[in-house]
Short mmCIF file of C-alpha atoms and ligand atoms in Angstrom, two decimals:
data_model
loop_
_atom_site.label_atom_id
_atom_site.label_comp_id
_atom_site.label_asym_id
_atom_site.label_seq_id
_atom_site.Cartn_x
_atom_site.Cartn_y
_atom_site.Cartn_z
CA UNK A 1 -36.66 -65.08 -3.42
CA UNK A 2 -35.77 -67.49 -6.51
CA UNK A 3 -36.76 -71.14 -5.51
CA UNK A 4 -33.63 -73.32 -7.29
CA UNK A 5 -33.83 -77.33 -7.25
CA UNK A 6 -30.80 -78.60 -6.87
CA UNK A 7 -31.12 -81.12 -4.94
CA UNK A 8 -34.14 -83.55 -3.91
CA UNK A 9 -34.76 -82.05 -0.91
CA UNK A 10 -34.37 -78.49 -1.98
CA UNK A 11 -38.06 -78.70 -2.00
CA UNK A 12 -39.87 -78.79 1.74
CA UNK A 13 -41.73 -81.21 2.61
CA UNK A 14 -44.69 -79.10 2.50
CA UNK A 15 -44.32 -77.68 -0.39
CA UNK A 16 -43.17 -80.84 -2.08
CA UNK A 17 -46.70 -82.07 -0.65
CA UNK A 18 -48.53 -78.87 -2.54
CA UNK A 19 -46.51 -80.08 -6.16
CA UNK A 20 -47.23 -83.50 -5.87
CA UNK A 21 -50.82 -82.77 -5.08
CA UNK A 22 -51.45 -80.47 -7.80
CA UNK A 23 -49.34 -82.84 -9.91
CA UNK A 24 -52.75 -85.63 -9.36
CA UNK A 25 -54.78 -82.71 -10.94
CA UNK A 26 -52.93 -82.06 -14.51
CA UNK A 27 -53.84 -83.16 -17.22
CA UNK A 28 -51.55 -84.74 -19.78
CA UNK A 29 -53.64 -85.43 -22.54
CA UNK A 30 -54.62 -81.43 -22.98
CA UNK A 31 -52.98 -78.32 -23.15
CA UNK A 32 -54.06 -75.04 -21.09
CA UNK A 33 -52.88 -71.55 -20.56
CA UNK A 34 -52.16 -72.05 -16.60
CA UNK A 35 -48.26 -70.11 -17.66
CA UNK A 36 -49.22 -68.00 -20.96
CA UNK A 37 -46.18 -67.34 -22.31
CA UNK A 38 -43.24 -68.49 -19.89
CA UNK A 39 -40.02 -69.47 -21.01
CA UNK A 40 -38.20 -72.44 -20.39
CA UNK A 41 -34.93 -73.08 -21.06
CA UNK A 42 -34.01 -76.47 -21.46
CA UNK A 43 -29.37 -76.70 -21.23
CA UNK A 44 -28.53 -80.54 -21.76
CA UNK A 45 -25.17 -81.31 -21.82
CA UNK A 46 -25.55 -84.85 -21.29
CA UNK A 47 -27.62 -87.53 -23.71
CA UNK A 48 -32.00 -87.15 -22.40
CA UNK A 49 -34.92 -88.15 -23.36
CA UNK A 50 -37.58 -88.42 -20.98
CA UNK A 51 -36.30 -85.98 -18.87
CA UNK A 52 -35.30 -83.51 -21.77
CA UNK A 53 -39.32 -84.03 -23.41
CA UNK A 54 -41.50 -84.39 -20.24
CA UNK A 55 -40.11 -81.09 -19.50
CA UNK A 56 -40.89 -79.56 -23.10
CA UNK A 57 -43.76 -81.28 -23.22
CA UNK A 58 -44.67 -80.21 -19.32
CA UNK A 59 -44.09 -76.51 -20.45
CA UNK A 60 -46.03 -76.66 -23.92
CA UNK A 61 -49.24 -78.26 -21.76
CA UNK A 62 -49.14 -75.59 -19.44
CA UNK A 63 -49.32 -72.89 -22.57
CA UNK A 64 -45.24 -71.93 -22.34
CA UNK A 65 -42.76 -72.30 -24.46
CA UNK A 66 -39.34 -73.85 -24.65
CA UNK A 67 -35.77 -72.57 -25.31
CA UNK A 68 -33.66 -76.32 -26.51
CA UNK A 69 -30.11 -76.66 -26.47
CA UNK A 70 -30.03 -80.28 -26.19
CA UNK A 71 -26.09 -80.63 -27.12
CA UNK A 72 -25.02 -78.26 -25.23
CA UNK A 73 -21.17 -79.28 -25.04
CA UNK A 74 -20.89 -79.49 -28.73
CA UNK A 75 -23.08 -76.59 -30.04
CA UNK A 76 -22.93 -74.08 -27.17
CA UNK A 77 -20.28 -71.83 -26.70
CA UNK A 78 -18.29 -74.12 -24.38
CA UNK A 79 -16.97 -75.58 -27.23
CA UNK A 80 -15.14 -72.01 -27.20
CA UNK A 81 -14.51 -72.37 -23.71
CA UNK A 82 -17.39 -70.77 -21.94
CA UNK A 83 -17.60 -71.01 -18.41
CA UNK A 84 -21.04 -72.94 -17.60
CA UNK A 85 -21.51 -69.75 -14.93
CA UNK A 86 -21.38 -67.69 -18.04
CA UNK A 87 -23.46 -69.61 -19.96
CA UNK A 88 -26.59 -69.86 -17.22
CA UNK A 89 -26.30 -66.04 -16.06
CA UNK A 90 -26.99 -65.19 -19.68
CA UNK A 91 -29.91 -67.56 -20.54
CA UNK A 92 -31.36 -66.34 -16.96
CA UNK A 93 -31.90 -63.20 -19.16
CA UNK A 94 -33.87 -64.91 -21.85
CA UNK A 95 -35.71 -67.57 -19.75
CA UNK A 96 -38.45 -67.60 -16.95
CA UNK A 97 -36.26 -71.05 -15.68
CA UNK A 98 -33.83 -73.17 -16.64
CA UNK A 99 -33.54 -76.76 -16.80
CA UNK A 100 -29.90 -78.13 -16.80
CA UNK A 101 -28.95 -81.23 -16.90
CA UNK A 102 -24.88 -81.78 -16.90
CA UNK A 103 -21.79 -84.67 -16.23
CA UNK A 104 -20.30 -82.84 -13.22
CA UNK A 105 -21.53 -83.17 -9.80
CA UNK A 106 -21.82 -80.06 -8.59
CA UNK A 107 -22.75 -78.52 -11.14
CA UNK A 108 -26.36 -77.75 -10.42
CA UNK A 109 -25.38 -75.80 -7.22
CA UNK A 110 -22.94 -73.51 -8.96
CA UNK A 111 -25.08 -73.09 -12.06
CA UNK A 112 -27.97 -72.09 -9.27
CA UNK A 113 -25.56 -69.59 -7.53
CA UNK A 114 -25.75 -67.13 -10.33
CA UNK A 115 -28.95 -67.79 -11.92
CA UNK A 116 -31.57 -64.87 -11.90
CA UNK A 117 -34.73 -67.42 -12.66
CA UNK A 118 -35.73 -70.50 -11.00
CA UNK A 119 -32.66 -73.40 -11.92
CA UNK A 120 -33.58 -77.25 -12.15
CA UNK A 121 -31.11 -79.69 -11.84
CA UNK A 122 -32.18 -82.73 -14.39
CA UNK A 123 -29.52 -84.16 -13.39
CA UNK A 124 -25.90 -83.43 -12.57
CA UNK A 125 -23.06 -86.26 -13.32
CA UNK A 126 -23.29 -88.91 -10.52
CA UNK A 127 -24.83 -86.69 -7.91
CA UNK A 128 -28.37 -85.60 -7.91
CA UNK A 129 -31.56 -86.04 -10.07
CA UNK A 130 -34.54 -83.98 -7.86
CA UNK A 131 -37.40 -84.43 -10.53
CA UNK A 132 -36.83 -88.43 -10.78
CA UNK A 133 -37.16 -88.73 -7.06
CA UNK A 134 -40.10 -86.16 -7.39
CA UNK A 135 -42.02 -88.72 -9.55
CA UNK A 136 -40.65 -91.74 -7.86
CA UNK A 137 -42.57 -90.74 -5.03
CA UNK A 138 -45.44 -89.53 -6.61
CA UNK A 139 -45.27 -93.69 -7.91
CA UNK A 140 -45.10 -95.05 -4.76
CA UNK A 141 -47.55 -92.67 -3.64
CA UNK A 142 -49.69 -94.03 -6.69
CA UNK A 143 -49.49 -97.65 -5.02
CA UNK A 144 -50.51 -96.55 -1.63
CA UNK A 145 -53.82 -94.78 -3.26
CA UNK A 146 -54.50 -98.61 -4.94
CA UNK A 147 -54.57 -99.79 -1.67
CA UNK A 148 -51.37 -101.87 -2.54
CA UNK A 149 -49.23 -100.72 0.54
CA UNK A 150 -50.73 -100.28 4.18
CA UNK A 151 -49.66 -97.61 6.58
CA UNK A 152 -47.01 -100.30 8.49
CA UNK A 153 -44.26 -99.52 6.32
CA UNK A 154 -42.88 -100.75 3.27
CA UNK A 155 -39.37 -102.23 2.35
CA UNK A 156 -37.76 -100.96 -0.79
CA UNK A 157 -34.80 -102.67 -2.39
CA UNK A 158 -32.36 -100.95 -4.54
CA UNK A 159 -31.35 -103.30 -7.26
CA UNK A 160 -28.24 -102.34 -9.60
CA UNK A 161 -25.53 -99.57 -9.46
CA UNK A 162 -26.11 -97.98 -6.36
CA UNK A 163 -22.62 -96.97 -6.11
CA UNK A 164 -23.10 -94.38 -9.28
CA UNK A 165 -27.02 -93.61 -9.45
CA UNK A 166 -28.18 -89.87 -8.72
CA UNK A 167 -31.56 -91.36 -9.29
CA UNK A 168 -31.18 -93.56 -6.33
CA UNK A 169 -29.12 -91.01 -4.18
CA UNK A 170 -32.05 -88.75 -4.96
CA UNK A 171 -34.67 -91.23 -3.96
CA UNK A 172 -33.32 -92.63 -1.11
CA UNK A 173 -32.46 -89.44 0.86
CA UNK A 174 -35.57 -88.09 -0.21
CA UNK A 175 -37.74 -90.90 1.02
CA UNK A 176 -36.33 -90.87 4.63
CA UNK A 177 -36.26 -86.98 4.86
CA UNK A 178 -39.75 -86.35 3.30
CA UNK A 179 -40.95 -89.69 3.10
CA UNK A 180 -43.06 -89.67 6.29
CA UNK A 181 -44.21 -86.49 6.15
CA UNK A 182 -45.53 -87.16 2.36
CA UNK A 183 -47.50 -90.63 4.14
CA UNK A 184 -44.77 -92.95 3.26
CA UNK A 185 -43.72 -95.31 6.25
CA UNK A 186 -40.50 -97.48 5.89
CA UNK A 187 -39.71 -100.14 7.50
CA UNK A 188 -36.84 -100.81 5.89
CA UNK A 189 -34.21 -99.88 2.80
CA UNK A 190 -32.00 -102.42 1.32
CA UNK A 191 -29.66 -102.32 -1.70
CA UNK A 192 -27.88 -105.18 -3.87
CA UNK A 193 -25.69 -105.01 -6.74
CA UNK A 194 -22.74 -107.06 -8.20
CA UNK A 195 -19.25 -106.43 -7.31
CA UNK A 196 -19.77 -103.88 -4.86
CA UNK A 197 -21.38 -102.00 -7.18
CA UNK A 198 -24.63 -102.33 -5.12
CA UNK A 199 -23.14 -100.29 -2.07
CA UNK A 200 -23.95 -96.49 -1.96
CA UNK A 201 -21.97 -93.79 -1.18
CA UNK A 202 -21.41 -92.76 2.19
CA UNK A 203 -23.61 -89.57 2.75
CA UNK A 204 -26.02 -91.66 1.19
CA UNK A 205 -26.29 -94.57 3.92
CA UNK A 206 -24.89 -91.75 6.47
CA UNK A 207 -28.64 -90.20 5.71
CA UNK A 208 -30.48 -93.38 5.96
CA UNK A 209 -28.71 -95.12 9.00
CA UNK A 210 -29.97 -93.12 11.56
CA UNK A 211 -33.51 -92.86 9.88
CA UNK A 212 -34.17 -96.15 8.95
CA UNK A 213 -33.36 -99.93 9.18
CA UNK A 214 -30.37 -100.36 6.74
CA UNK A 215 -29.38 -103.42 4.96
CA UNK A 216 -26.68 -104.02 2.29
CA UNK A 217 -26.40 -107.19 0.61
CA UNK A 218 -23.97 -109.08 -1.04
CA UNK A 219 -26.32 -111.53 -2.74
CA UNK A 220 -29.55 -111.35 -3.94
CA UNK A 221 -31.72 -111.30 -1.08
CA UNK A 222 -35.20 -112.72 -0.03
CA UNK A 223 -37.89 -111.06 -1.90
CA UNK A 224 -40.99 -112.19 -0.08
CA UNK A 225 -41.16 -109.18 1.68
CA UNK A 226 -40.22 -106.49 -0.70
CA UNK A 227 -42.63 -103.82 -1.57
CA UNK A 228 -40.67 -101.50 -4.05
CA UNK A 229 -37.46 -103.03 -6.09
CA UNK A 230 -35.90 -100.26 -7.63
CA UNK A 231 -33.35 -101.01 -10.72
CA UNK A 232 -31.07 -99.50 -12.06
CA UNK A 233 -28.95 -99.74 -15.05
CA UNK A 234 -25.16 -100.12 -14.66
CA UNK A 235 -23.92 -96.59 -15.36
CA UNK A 236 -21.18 -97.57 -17.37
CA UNK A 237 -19.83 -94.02 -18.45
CA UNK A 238 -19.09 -92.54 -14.88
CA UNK A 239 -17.41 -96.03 -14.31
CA UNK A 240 -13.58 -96.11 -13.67
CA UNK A 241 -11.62 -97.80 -15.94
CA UNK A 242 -10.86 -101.42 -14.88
CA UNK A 243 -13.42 -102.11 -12.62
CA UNK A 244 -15.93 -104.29 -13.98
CA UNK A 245 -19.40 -104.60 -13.32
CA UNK A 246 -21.36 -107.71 -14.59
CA UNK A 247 -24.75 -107.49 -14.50
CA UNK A 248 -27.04 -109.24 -12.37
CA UNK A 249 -30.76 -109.19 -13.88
CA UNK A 250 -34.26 -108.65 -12.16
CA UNK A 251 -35.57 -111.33 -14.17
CA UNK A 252 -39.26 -112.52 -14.64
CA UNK A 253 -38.37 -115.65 -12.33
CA UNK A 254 -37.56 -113.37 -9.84
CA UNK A 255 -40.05 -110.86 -9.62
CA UNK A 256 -42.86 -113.68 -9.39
CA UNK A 257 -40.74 -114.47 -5.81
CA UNK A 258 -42.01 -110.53 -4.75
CA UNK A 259 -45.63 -110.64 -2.93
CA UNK A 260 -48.43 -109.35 -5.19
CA UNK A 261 -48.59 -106.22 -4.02
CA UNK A 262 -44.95 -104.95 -4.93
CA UNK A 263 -44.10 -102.86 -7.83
CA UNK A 264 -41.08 -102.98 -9.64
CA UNK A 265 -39.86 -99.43 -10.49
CA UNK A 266 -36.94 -98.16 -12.96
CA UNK A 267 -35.80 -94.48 -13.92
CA UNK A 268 -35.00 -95.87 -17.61
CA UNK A 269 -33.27 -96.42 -19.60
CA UNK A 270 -32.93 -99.88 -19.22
CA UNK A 271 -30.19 -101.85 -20.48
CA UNK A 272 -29.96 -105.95 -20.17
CA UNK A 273 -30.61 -105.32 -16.03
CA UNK A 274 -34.55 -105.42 -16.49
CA UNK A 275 -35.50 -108.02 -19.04
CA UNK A 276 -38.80 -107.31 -21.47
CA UNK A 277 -40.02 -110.33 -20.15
CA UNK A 278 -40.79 -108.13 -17.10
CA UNK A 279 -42.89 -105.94 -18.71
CA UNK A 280 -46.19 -108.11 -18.74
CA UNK A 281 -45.74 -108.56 -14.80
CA UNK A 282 -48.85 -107.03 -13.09
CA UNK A 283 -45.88 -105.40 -10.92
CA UNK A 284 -44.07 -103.79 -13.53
CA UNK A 285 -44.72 -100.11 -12.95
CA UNK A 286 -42.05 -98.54 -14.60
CA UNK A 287 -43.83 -97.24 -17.72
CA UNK A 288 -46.56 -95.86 -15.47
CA UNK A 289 -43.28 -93.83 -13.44
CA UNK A 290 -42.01 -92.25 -16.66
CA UNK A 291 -45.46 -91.17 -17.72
CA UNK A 292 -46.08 -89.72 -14.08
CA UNK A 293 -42.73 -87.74 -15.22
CA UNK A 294 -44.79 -85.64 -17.24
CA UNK A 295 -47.54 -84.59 -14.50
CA UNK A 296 -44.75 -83.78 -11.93
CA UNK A 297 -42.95 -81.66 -13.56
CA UNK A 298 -45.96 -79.94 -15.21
CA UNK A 299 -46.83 -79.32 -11.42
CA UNK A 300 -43.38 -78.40 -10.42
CA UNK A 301 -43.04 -75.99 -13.20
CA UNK A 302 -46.33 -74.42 -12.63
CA UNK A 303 -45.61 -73.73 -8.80
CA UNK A 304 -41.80 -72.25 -9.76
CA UNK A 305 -43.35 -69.87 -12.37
CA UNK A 306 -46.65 -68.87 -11.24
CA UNK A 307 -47.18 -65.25 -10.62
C1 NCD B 401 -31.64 -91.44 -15.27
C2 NCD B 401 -30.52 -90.42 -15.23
O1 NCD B 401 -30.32 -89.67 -16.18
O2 NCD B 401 -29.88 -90.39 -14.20
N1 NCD B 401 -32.45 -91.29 -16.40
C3 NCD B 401 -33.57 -90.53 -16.28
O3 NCD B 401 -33.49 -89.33 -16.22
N2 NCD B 401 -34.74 -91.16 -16.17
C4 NCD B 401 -31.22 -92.83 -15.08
C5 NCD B 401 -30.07 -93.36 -15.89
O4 NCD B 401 -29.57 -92.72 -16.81
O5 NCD B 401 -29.66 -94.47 -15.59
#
């Protein structure tokens, strides 16, 4: 049976356990021939660049090759009015997997229904983004290994749009579904962002309020506490018109306020919600994420396509 990742937890725990472990074992300096010749297909209808090149790059490492339509709404043929069910059964005929990212939520699931090879969702308008959460854990994962976090549970903070992130929806159902299984404790989720932008959806703190202690905040809360702050930039293109959203930076004044074991994470791209006067902070660990990008999704790639 095809394996399809639509959404973050698409992926058992167990096997999810299996990628991320054989994600700690690649190597992204060299190349090998662990998939000789495997195609992937790489449909972007919406603006990428980590996600769009960890993936190339992920498949060239592992000795593939790639297929790139990285425009997809201008130079594919839904300019002519293609159906994206069209478009994805035929490139299941010229690909070993496809990675699609897209503006419509939803759109992973029905590209997925008639896909003949594995189907990634790299995102899908304001719904899900699997492989960020996939390498979001594999981060936090990271910090337990340094000895940073101890097994009584950690309390993340989600700092920015909450309303409109896949990224976070991703992560946060992920980390109470999986979480525990994976050896991640919580003790507690929180989220903050201005003008009610901070709140997530419902299904999202429907997941998390029977799993874990739930907080929402209307102002910035204490941060003495906080193991993981996870921003996010104010998605201002799934925003509806005439509700504004002003911006309420993780500056460098506040991130001395976390204890010195907390890491600050991001999904990038940043915009003015994480200053660069961040980036020096021993808890700034949001290049280190995006490069861990690479390793998961050679891993993930490798255990779709492997014979
Ligand atoms: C995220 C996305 O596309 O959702 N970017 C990424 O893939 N790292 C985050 C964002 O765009 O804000």
């Amino acid at each position: 049976m095809v394996t399809h990742i639509t959404k973050a937890t698409s992926l058992s725990p167990e096997r999810l356990k299996q990628v991320l472990q054989s994600a700690g074992r690649m190597d992204a300096r060299n190349s090998c021939t662990m998939l000789p010749n495997r195609i992937v297909a790489l449909l972007f209808y919406e603006a990428s660049t980590r996600t769009r090149l960890s993936f190339e790059s992920a498949t060239k490492r592992l000795g593939g090759n790639t297929l790139t339509m990285s425009e997809a709404k201008q130079f594919s043929s839904a300019a002519k009015g293609e159906t994206l069910e069209d478009t994805v059964r035929v490139i299941s005929g010229y690909a070993d997997c496809i990675v699609l990212r897209h503006g419509s939520a939803g759109a992973a699931e029905r590209a997925a229904s008639v896909s003949q090879v594995p189907l990634i969702n790299a995102g899908d308008g304001n719904n899900e983004h699997p492989t960020q959460a996939y390498l979001d854990i594999f981060t936090i994962l990271k910090a337990y290994g340094q000895k940073r976090f101890t097994s009584e549970g950690i309390k993340i903070l989600f700092w920015g749009d909450n309303e409109n992130s896949r990224t976070v929806r991703s992560l946060a159902k992920l980390l109470v579904s999986h979480g525990p299984a994976l050896g991640i404790q919580i003790r507690s989720i929180e989220f903050f962002g201005p003008n009610g932008f901070g709140v997530p959806p419902g299904d999202v703190s429907e997941a998390l309020a029977g799993a874990c202690n739930l907080m929402l905040h209307t102002k910035p809360p204490r941060l003495e506490d906080v193991d993981v702050v996870y921003v996010t930039r104010p998605q201002r293109e799934r925003h509806q018109s005439g509700k504004k959203l002003e911006v309420v930076p993780f500056t460098l004044q506040l991130a001395h306020q976390l204890p010195r074991r907390a890491i600050i994470m991001h999904p990038l791209p940043r915009t003015d919600e994480l200053p660069m006067e961040v980036d020096g902070d021993p808890r700034a660990w949001y290049f280190t994420q995006s490069d861990h990008g690479l390793l998961v999704r050679m891993a993930l790639i490798w255990h779709l396509l492997q014979k």
